[in-house]
CSV table of C-alpha atoms in Angstrom, one decimal:
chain,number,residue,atom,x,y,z
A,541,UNK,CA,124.3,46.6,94.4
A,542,UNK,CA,121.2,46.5,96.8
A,543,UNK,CA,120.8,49.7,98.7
A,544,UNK,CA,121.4,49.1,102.5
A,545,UNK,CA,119.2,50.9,105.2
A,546,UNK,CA,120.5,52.1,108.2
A,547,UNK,CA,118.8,50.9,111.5
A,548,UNK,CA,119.3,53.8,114.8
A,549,UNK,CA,117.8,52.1,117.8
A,550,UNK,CA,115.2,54.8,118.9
A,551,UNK,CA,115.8,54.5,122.3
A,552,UNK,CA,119.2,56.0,121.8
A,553,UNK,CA,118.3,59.2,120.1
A,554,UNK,CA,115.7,61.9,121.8
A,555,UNK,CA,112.2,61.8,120.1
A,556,UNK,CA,112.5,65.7,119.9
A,557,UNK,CA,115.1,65.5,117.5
A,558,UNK,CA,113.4,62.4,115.4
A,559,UNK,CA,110.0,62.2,115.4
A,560,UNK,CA,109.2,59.3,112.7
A,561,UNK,CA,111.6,56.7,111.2
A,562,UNK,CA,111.6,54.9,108.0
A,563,UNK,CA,109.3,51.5,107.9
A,564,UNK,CA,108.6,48.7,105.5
A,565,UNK,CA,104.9,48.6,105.5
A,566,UNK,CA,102.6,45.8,104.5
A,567,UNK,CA,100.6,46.3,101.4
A,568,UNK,CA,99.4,43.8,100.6
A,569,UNK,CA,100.4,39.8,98.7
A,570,UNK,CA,104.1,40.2,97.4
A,571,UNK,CA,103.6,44.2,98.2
A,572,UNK,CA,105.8,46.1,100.8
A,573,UNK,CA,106.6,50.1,101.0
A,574,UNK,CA,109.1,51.9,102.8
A,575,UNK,CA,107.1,55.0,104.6
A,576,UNK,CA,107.7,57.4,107.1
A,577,UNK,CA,106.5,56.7,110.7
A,578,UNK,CA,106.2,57.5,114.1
A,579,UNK,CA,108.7,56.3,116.3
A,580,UNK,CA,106.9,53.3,118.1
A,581,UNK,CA,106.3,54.3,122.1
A,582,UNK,CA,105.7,51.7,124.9
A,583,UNK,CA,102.0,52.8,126.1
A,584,UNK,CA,101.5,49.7,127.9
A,585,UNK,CA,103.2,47.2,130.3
A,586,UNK,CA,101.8,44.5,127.8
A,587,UNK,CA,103.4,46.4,125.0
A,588,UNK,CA,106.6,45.3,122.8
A,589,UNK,CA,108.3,46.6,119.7
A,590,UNK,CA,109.8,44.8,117.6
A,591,UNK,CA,112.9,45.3,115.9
């Protein structure tokens, strides 16, 4: 059976607890990796994340 990730919403947990998150990264054609990253922060009123 496929391994299934959890997803936490980062806006429910404090970023002093958590300070990265696990993220599928583009590689490259037909290459992904899952990495550790920082938790995304809106810098801008322009800004989004997406989930």
């Amino acid at each position: 059976m496929a391994e299934r990730l959890s997803i936490i919403a980062p806006s429910l947990i404090s970023n002093t607890v958590f300070a990265s998150m696990q993220a599928v990264v583009f590689k490259g054609l037909f290459e992904v990796a899952l990495e550790e990253r920082p938790i995304p922060q809106i810098q801008d009123p322009t800004d989004v994340i997406v989930k």
